[in-house]
CSV table of C-alpha atoms in Angstrom, one decimal:
chain,number,residue,atom,x,y,z
A,26,MET,CA,-23.7,-7.9,4.7
A,27,GLU,CA,-21.2,-7.9,1.8
A,28,SER,CA,-21.7,-10.8,-0.6
A,29,SER,CA,-18.4,-12.3,-1.8
A,30,PRO,CA,-17.7,-14.6,-4.7
A,31,LEU,CA,-16.2,-18.0,-3.9
A,32,ILE,CA,-13.2,-17.5,-6.2
A,33,VAL,CA,-11.5,-14.3,-7.4
A,34,PRO,CA,-8.2,-15.7,-8.7
A,35,ALA,CA,-5.2,-13.8,-10.0
A,36,PRO,CA,-4.6,-11.9,-12.2
A,37,TRP,CA,-6.5,-8.8,-11.1
A,38,LYS,CA,-6.9,-5.6,-13.1
A,39,LEU,CA,-7.5,-2.4,-11.1
A,40,THR,CA,-8.2,1.2,-11.9
A,41,GLY,CA,-8.3,4.2,-9.7
A,42,ASP,CA,-6.3,6.9,-8.0
A,43,GLY,CA,-4.2,7.3,-4.8
A,44,MET,CA,-1.4,8.8,-2.8
A,45,VAL,CA,2.1,7.5,-2.2
A,46,TRP,CA,4.6,8.7,0.4
A,47,LEU,CA,8.2,7.6,-0.2
A,48,TYR,CA,10.6,7.1,2.8
A,49,SER,CA,14.1,6.2,3.9
A,50,ILE,CA,13.1,4.4,7.1
A,51,PRO,CA,15.5,3.7,9.9
A,52,LYS,CA,15.7,0.0,10.8
A,53,ALA,CA,15.2,0.8,14.5
A,54,PHE,CA,11.9,2.5,13.6
A,55,ASN,CA,10.8,-0.6,11.6
A,56,LEU,CA,11.8,-3.0,14.4
A,57,GLN,CA,9.8,-1.0,16.9
A,58,TYR,CA,6.8,0.1,14.9
A,59,GLY,CA,6.9,-1.7,11.5
A,60,PHE,CA,4.8,-4.8,12.3
A,61,LEU,CA,7.6,-6.9,10.8
A,62,SER,CA,6.9,-10.7,10.6
A,63,ASP,CA,9.7,-13.1,11.5
A,64,PHE,CA,10.6,-13.6,7.8
A,65,GLN,CA,10.9,-9.9,7.3
A,66,LYS,CA,13.1,-9.5,10.3
A,67,ASN,CA,15.4,-12.3,9.0
A,68,THR,CA,15.6,-11.1,5.4
A,69,TYR,CA,15.8,-7.3,6.0
A,70,LYS,CA,18.2,-5.4,3.7
A,71,THR,CA,17.5,-1.6,3.6
A,72,GLY,CA,14.8,0.7,4.8
A,73,VAL,CA,13.6,2.1,1.5
A,74,GLY,CA,9.9,2.0,1.9
A,75,ALA,CA,6.5,3.7,1.3
A,76,VAL,CA,3.0,4.3,2.6
A,77,MET,CA,0.4,3.9,-0.1
A,78,LEU,CA,-3.3,4.9,0.1
A,79,MET,CA,-5.3,3.7,-2.9
A,80,ASN,CA,-8.8,4.2,-4.1
A,81,TYR,CA,-9.6,1.4,-6.5
A,82,GLN,CA,-12.7,2.4,-8.5
A,83,THR,CA,-12.8,-1.0,-10.3
A,84,SER,CA,-11.2,-4.4,-9.6
A,85,ASP,CA,-11.9,-8.1,-10.0
A,86,ALA,CA,-13.1,-8.0,-6.4
A,87,GLY,CA,-15.2,-4.8,-6.9
A,88,PRO,CA,-14.4,-1.2,-5.8
A,89,TYR,CA,-12.4,-0.9,-2.5
A,90,GLN,CA,-9.9,1.3,-0.7
A,91,GLU,CA,-6.5,0.3,0.7
A,92,LEU,CA,-3.8,1.6,3.1
A,93,LEU,CA,-0.5,-0.2,3.2
A,94,TYR,CA,3.0,0.0,4.7
A,95,ILE,CA,6.1,-1.1,2.9
A,96,PRO,CA,8.9,-1.0,5.5
A,97,ALA,CA,12.0,-1.9,3.4
A,98,LEU,CA,13.7,-4.0,0.8
A,99,PHE,CA,14.2,-7.7,1.6
A,100,SER,CA,16.2,-10.5,0.2
A,101,VAL,CA,14.4,-13.8,-0.2
A,102,GLN,CA,16.0,-16.8,-2.0
A,103,GLY,CA,18.6,-14.3,-3.5
A,104,LYS,CA,15.9,-12.0,-4.9
A,105,LEU,CA,15.5,-8.4,-3.7
A,106,ALA,CA,11.9,-7.3,-3.3
A,107,PHE,CA,9.7,-5.1,-1.2
A,108,SER,CA,7.2,-6.6,1.2
A,109,ILE,CA,4.0,-5.4,2.9
A,110,SER,CA,4.0,-5.6,6.7
A,111,LYS,CA,0.7,-3.9,7.5
A,112,ILE,CA,-2.4,-3.3,5.2
A,113,TYR,CA,-6.0,-2.4,5.6
A,114,VAL,CA,-8.7,-2.7,2.9
A,115,SER,CA,-12.4,-1.6,2.9
A,116,THR,CA,-14.0,-4.9,1.9
A,117,GLU,CA,-14.0,-8.5,3.2
A,118,SER,CA,-13.8,-9.7,-0.4
A,119,SER,CA,-10.5,-7.9,-1.1
A,120,ALA,CA,-9.1,-9.0,2.3
A,121,LEU,CA,-9.9,-12.7,1.8
A,122,ARG,CA,-8.7,-12.9,-1.8
A,123,GLY,CA,-5.6,-10.8,-1.1
A,124,ARG,CA,-4.5,-13.3,1.5
A,125,GLN,CA,-5.4,-16.3,-0.7
A,126,ASN,CA,-3.9,-15.1,-4.0
A,127,TRP,CA,-0.7,-13.3,-2.9
A,128,GLY,CA,-0.2,-13.9,0.8
A,129,ILE,CA,-0.9,-10.2,1.6
A,130,PRO,CA,-2.0,-9.9,5.2
A,131,LYS,CA,-5.1,-7.7,4.6
A,132,GLU,CA,-7.3,-6.5,7.4
A,133,VAL,CA,-10.6,-4.7,7.1
A,134,ALA,CA,-11.2,-1.0,8.1
A,135,GLU,CA,-13.5,1.9,7.1
A,136,PHE,CA,-12.2,4.6,4.8
A,137,SER,CA,-13.5,8.2,4.2
A,138,PHE,CA,-12.2,10.6,1.6
A,139,LEU,CA,-12.9,14.3,1.3
A,140,ASN,CA,-11.8,16.6,-1.6
A,141,PHE,CA,-11.4,20.3,-1.2
A,142,LYS,CA,-10.8,23.1,-3.7
A,143,GLU,CA,-7.4,23.3,-5.5
A,144,GLY,CA,-7.1,19.5,-5.3
A,145,THR,CA,-6.5,19.1,-1.6
A,146,ARG,CA,-7.6,15.6,-0.4
A,147,THR,CA,-8.2,14.4,3.2
A,148,VAL,CA,-8.6,10.8,4.2
A,149,GLU,CA,-9.4,9.0,7.4
A,150,VAL,CA,-9.1,5.2,8.1
A,151,ARG,CA,-10.8,3.7,11.2
A,152,GLN,CA,-11.8,0.6,13.0
A,153,GLY,CA,-14.6,1.5,15.4
A,154,SER,CA,-15.5,5.0,16.3
A,155,SER,CA,-12.1,6.7,16.2
A,156,PRO,CA,-9.7,7.1,13.2
A,157,PHE,CA,-6.3,5.5,13.5
A,158,PHE,CA,-4.9,7.1,10.4
A,159,SER,CA,-5.5,10.5,8.8
A,160,ALA,CA,-3.7,12.5,6.2
A,161,GLN,CA,-4.1,15.5,4.0
A,162,VAL,CA,-2.2,16.3,0.8
A,163,LYS,CA,-2.3,19.2,-1.7
A,164,PRO,CA,-1.0,18.4,-5.2
A,165,TRP,CA,1.0,21.0,-7.1
A,166,GLY,CA,2.7,21.3,-10.4
A,167,PRO,CA,1.9,19.5,-13.7
A,168,LYS,CA,0.8,15.9,-14.1
A,169,PHE,CA,3.2,13.6,-15.8
A,170,PRO,CA,3.0,10.0,-17.0
A,171,PHE,CA,4.3,7.1,-14.9
A,172,THR,CA,4.9,3.4,-15.4
A,173,THR,CA,6.3,0.8,-13.1
A,174,ARG,CA,8.2,-0.7,-16.0
A,175,LEU,CA,11.0,1.8,-15.3
A,176,PHE,CA,11.6,0.2,-11.8
A,177,PRO,CA,13.3,-3.2,-12.0
A,178,LEU,CA,12.6,-3.9,-8.2
A,179,ASN,CA,8.9,-3.3,-8.6
A,180,ARG,CA,8.0,-6.5,-6.9
A,181,ILE,CA,6.7,-7.7,-3.5
A,182,VAL,CA,7.4,-10.9,-1.6
A,183,GLN,CA,5.0,-12.3,1.0
A,184,GLN,CA,5.0,-15.5,3.1
A,185,GLN,CA,2.0,-17.8,2.7
A,186,GLY,CA,2.4,-20.8,5.0
A,187,GLY,CA,5.7,-22.4,4.3
A,188,ARG,CA,6.3,-20.8,1.0
A,189,PHE,CA,7.2,-17.4,-0.4
A,190,LEU,CA,5.2,-15.7,-3.1
A,191,LEU,CA,6.9,-13.2,-5.4
A,192,THR,CA,4.5,-10.8,-7.3
A,193,GLN,CA,5.5,-8.2,-9.9
A,194,PRO,CA,2.5,-5.8,-10.3
A,195,GLU,CA,2.5,-3.4,-13.3
A,196,ALA,CA,0.8,0.0,-13.4
A,197,HIS,CA,0.7,3.1,-15.5
A,198,GLY,CA,-1.2,6.3,-15.3
A,199,ARG,CA,-0.7,10.0,-14.3
A,200,ALA,CA,1.3,11.3,-11.3
A,201,GLN,CA,1.7,14.7,-9.6
A,202,LEU,CA,3.9,15.9,-6.8
A,203,ALA,CA,2.1,17.0,-3.7
A,204,SER,CA,2.7,18.7,-0.4
A,205,LEU,CA,2.0,16.8,2.8
A,206,VAL,CA,-0.2,19.1,4.9
A,207,LYS,CA,-0.6,16.6,7.8
A,208,ILE,CA,-0.3,12.9,8.5
A,209,TYR,CA,-1.0,10.9,11.7
A,210,SER,CA,-1.3,7.2,12.6
A,211,GLU,CA,-1.9,5.4,15.9
A,212,SER,CA,1.0,3.1,16.5
A,213,SER,CA,-1.1,0.2,17.8
A,214,PHE,CA,-2.8,0.0,14.4
A,215,PHE,CA,-0.3,1.4,11.9
A,216,PRO,CA,3.3,2.6,12.0
A,217,PRO,CA,3.4,6.2,13.3
A,218,VAL,CA,4.8,7.7,10.1
A,219,GLN,CA,4.4,11.2,11.5
A,220,LYS,CA,7.8,10.4,13.2
A,221,VAL,CA,9.6,10.0,9.9
A,222,LYS,CA,9.9,12.7,7.2
A,223,PRO,CA,8.9,11.5,3.7
A,224,LEU,CA,11.3,11.9,0.8
A,225,ALA,CA,8.4,12.7,-1.5
A,226,THR,CA,4.6,12.8,-1.7
A,227,VAL,CA,3.0,11.8,-5.0
A,228,ARG,CA,-0.7,11.9,-6.1
A,229,LEU,CA,-1.6,9.2,-8.6
A,230,SER,CA,-4.6,9.4,-10.9
A,231,ASP,CA,-6.2,7.5,-13.8
A,232,PHE,CA,-4.0,4.5,-13.3
A,233,LEU,CA,-4.4,0.9,-14.6
A,234,MET,CA,-2.8,-1.8,-12.4
A,235,THR,CA,-2.4,-5.5,-13.0
A,236,PHE,CA,-1.6,-7.9,-10.1
A,237,PRO,CA,-0.5,-11.1,-11.8
A,238,VAL,CA,-0.3,-14.7,-10.6
A,239,PRO,CA,2.6,-14.9,-8.1
A,240,GLU,CA,5.8,-16.9,-8.6
A,241,VAL,CA,6.6,-19.4,-5.8
A,242,VAL,CA,10.2,-18.9,-4.7
Protein backbone atom coordinates (compact mmCIF):
# COMPACT_ATOMS: atom_id res chain seq x y z
CA MET A 1 0.00 0.00 0.00
CA GLU A 2 1.25 3.47 -0.84
CA SER A 3 2.51 5.43 2.13
CA SER A 4 1.47 9.07 2.15
CA PRO A 5 2.82 12.00 4.17
CA LEU A 6 0.31 13.75 6.40
CA ILE A 7 0.95 17.19 4.86
CA VAL A 8 2.31 18.14 1.43
CA PRO A 9 1.41 21.84 1.28
CA ALA A 10 1.74 24.21 -1.64
CA PRO A 11 3.85 25.30 -3.38
CA TRP A 12 4.89 22.22 -5.34
CA LYS A 13 7.75 21.98 -7.81
CA LEU A 14 7.42 19.33 -10.53
CA THR A 15 9.64 18.14 -13.36
CA GLY A 16 8.85 15.82 -16.25
CA ASP A 17 7.40 15.56 -19.72
CA GLY A 18 3.96 15.27 -21.28
CA MET A 19 1.53 15.72 -24.13
CA VAL A 20 -1.01 18.50 -24.67
CA TRP A 21 -3.93 18.61 -27.09
CA LEU A 22 -5.44 22.08 -27.67
CA TYR A 23 -9.10 22.37 -28.67
CA SER A 24 -11.92 24.73 -29.53
CA ILE A 25 -14.70 22.77 -27.85
CA PRO A 26 -18.40 23.29 -28.63
CA LYS A 27 -20.44 24.17 -25.56
CA ALA A 28 -22.97 21.46 -26.43
CA PHE A 29 -20.17 18.87 -26.26
CA ASN A 30 -19.07 20.12 -22.84
CA LEU A 31 -22.61 20.17 -21.49
CA GLN A 32 -23.14 16.58 -22.60
CA TYR A 33 -19.72 15.04 -22.00
CA GLY A 34 -17.54 17.52 -20.10
CA PHE A 35 -18.30 16.50 -16.48
CA LEU A 36 -19.05 20.15 -15.69
CA SER A 37 -19.81 21.00 -12.08
CA ASP A 38 -22.60 23.44 -11.26
CA PHE A 39 -20.21 26.35 -10.83
CA GLN A 40 -18.61 25.60 -14.22
CA LYS A 41 -22.01 25.54 -15.93
CA ASN A 42 -22.90 28.87 -14.31
CA THR A 43 -19.62 30.67 -15.11
CA TYR A 44 -18.94 29.24 -18.59
CA LYS A 45 -17.49 31.74 -21.09
CA THR A 46 -15.94 30.07 -24.16
CA GLY A 47 -14.84 26.58 -25.12
CA VAL A 48 -11.09 27.05 -25.49
CA GLY A 49 -9.72 24.00 -23.73
CA ALA A 50 -7.21 21.20 -23.59
CA VAL A 51 -6.42 17.62 -22.70
CA MET A 52 -3.14 17.22 -20.83
CA LEU A 53 -1.27 14.00 -20.14
CA MET A 54 1.68 14.56 -17.82
CA ASN A 55 4.46 12.32 -16.57
CA TYR A 56 5.87 13.97 -13.46
CA GLN A 57 9.24 12.43 -12.73
CA THR A 58 9.63 14.43 -9.52
CA SER A 59 7.21 16.38 -7.34
CA ASP A 60 6.68 17.22 -3.69
CA ALA A 61 4.28 14.26 -3.56
CA GLY A 62 6.67 11.94 -5.41
CA PRO A 63 6.58 10.80 -9.05
CA TYR A 64 3.14 10.39 -10.63
CA GLN A 65 1.22 10.55 -13.90
CA GLU A 66 -1.81 12.71 -14.69
CA LEU A 67 -4.61 12.96 -17.27
CA LEU A 68 -6.85 16.02 -17.16
CA TYR A 69 -9.57 17.79 -19.13
CA ILE A 70 -9.92 21.57 -19.33
CA PRO A 71 -13.26 22.25 -21.05
CA ALA A 72 -13.30 26.02 -21.37
CA LEU A 73 -12.58 29.46 -20.00
CA PHE A 74 -14.73 30.57 -17.06
CA SER A 75 -15.42 33.90 -15.35
CA VAL A 76 -15.42 33.78 -11.54
CA GLN A 77 -15.64 36.97 -9.48
CA GLY A 78 -14.76 38.93 -12.61
CA LYS A 79 -11.61 36.89 -13.28
CA LEU A 80 -11.16 34.80 -16.43
CA ALA A 81 -9.52 31.44 -15.83
CA PHE A 82 -9.45 27.87 -17.03
CA SER A 83 -10.85 25.10 -14.84
CA ILE A 84 -10.40 21.33 -14.63
CA SER A 85 -13.58 19.26 -14.80
CA LYS A 86 -12.09 15.73 -14.95
CA ILE A 87 -8.68 14.51 -13.79
CA TYR A 88 -6.96 11.25 -12.96
CA VAL A 89 -3.60 10.71 -11.27
CA SER A 90 -1.61 7.58 -10.56
CA THR A 91 -1.09 7.95 -6.79
CA GLU A 92 -3.33 8.40 -3.76
CA SER A 93 -0.94 10.99 -2.35
CA SER A 94 -1.26 13.30 -5.36
CA ALA A 95 -5.03 12.83 -5.43
CA LEU A 96 -5.53 13.70 -1.78
CA ARG A 97 -3.14 16.65 -1.72
CA GLY A 98 -4.44 18.04 -5.01
CA ARG A 99 -7.94 18.19 -3.57
CA GLN A 100 -6.72 19.70 -0.31
CA ASN A 101 -4.30 22.28 -1.71
CA TRP A 102 -6.08 23.54 -4.84
CA GLY A 103 -9.57 22.03 -4.94
CA ILE A 104 -8.62 19.92 -7.98
CA PRO A 105 -11.03 16.93 -8.14
CA LYS A 106 -8.38 14.23 -8.65
CA GLU A 107 -9.26 10.54 -8.94
CA VAL A 108 -6.85 7.59 -9.04
CA ALA A 109 -6.18 5.44 -12.12
CA GLU A 110 -3.39 3.29 -13.57
CA PHE A 111 -1.13 4.63 -16.34
CA SER A 112 1.14 2.86 -18.83
CA PHE A 113 3.50 4.52 -21.30
CA LEU A 114 5.23 2.93 -24.28
CA ASN A 115 7.89 4.60 -26.42
CA PHE A 116 8.67 3.50 -29.96
CA LYS A 117 11.32 4.45 -32.50
CA GLU A 118 11.34 7.97 -33.93
CA GLY A 119 9.81 9.32 -30.73
CA THR A 120 6.31 7.83 -31.06
CA ARG A 121 4.64 7.49 -27.65
CA THR A 122 1.58 5.46 -26.69
CA VAL A 123 -0.26 5.76 -23.39
CA GLU A 124 -3.18 3.96 -21.76
CA VAL A 125 -5.11 4.93 -18.63
CA ARG A 126 -7.34 2.43 -16.86
CA GLN A 127 -9.43 1.68 -13.83
CA GLY A 128 -9.79 -2.07 -13.54
CA SER A 129 -8.98 -4.39 -16.41
CA SER A 130 -9.87 -2.25 -19.46
CA PRO A 131 -8.36 1.09 -20.49
CA PHE A 132 -10.78 4.02 -20.71
CA PHE A 133 -8.30 6.36 -22.43
CA SER A 134 -5.62 5.66 -25.01
CA ALA A 135 -3.57 7.87 -27.30
CA GLN A 136 -0.58 7.74 -29.60
CA VAL A 137 1.42 10.72 -30.83
CA LYS A 138 4.45 11.13 -33.05
CA PRO A 139 6.55 14.29 -32.53
CA TRP A 140 8.01 16.07 -35.56
CA GLY A 141 10.11 19.14 -36.25
CA PRO A 142 12.58 20.93 -33.98
CA LYS A 143 12.19 21.40 -30.25
CA PHE A 144 11.72 24.97 -29.06
CA PRO A 145 11.62 26.64 -25.63
CA PHE A 146 8.28 27.42 -23.99
CA THR A 147 7.26 29.38 -20.91
CA THR A 148 3.83 30.01 -19.43
CA ARG A 149 4.83 33.60 -18.66
CA LEU A 150 3.82 34.45 -22.23
CA PHE A 151 0.17 33.53 -21.47
CA PRO A 152 -1.67 36.04 -19.26
CA LEU A 153 -4.63 33.66 -18.71
CA ASN A 154 -2.46 30.79 -17.52
CA ARG A 155 -4.47 30.21 -14.36
CA ILE A 156 -7.08 27.77 -13.10
CA VAL A 157 -10.03 28.24 -10.79
CA GLN A 158 -11.56 25.44 -8.74
CA GLN A 159 -14.31 25.31 -6.13
CA GLN A 160 -13.46 23.99 -2.69
CA GLY A 161 -16.48 23.92 -0.44
CA GLY A 162 -18.01 27.38 -0.45
CA ARG A 163 -14.96 29.19 -1.82
CA PHE A 164 -13.08 29.52 -5.11
CA LEU A 165 -9.35 28.94 -5.38
CA LEU A 166 -7.40 30.70 -8.15
CA THR A 167 -3.98 29.23 -8.96
CA GLN A 168 -1.44 30.49 -11.49
CA PRO A 169 1.09 27.73 -12.21
CA GLU A 170 4.35 28.58 -13.96
CA ALA A 171 6.30 26.26 -16.24
CA HIS A 172 9.17 26.35 -18.69
CA GLY A 173 10.89 23.69 -20.74
CA ARG A 174 11.05 22.36 -24.29
CA ALA A 175 8.15 21.79 -26.70
CA GLN A 176 7.74 20.02 -30.03
CA LEU A 177 4.79 19.78 -32.40
CA ALA A 178 3.35 16.30 -32.85
CA SER A 179 0.95 14.35 -35.03
CA LEU A 180 -1.99 12.65 -33.35
CA VAL A 181 -1.92 9.05 -34.55
CA LYS A 182 -4.95 8.00 -32.51
CA ILE A 183 -6.94 8.97 -29.43
CA TYR A 184 -9.92 7.37 -27.71
CA SER A 185 -11.73 7.76 -24.42
CA GLU A 186 -14.77 6.10 -22.91
CA SER A 187 -17.39 8.76 -22.18
CA SER A 188 -18.41 7.31 -18.80
CA PHE A 189 -14.86 7.98 -17.52
CA PHE A 190 -13.52 10.88 -19.59
CA PRO A 191 -14.85 13.18 -22.34
CA PRO A 192 -14.84 11.34 -25.72
CA VAL A 193 -12.35 13.70 -27.33
CA GLN A 194 -12.13 11.50 -30.42
CA LYS A 195 -15.33 13.34 -31.44
CA VAL A 196 -13.51 16.71 -31.53
CA LYS A 197 -10.57 17.61 -33.78
CA PRO A 198 -7.63 19.19 -31.92
CA LEU A 199 -6.22 22.52 -33.04
CA ALA A 200 -2.70 21.32 -32.20
CA THR A 201 -0.84 18.49 -30.49
CA VAL A 202 2.31 19.36 -28.54
CA ARG A 203 4.90 17.17 -26.83
CA LEU A 204 6.56 18.74 -23.77
CA SER A 205 9.90 17.68 -22.33
CA ASP A 206 12.40 18.69 -19.66
CA PHE A 207 9.98 21.07 -17.99
CA LEU A 208 9.98 22.58 -14.53
CA MET A 209 6.58 23.55 -13.15
CA THR A 210 5.63 25.38 -9.97
CA PHE A 211 2.13 25.11 -8.47
CA PRO A 212 1.89 27.99 -5.96
CA VAL A 213 -0.35 28.62 -2.99
CA PRO A 214 -3.79 29.51 -4.41
CA GLU A 215 -5.55 32.82 -4.04
CA VAL A 216 -9.02 32.74 -2.50
CA VAL A 217 -11.46 34.72 -4.68
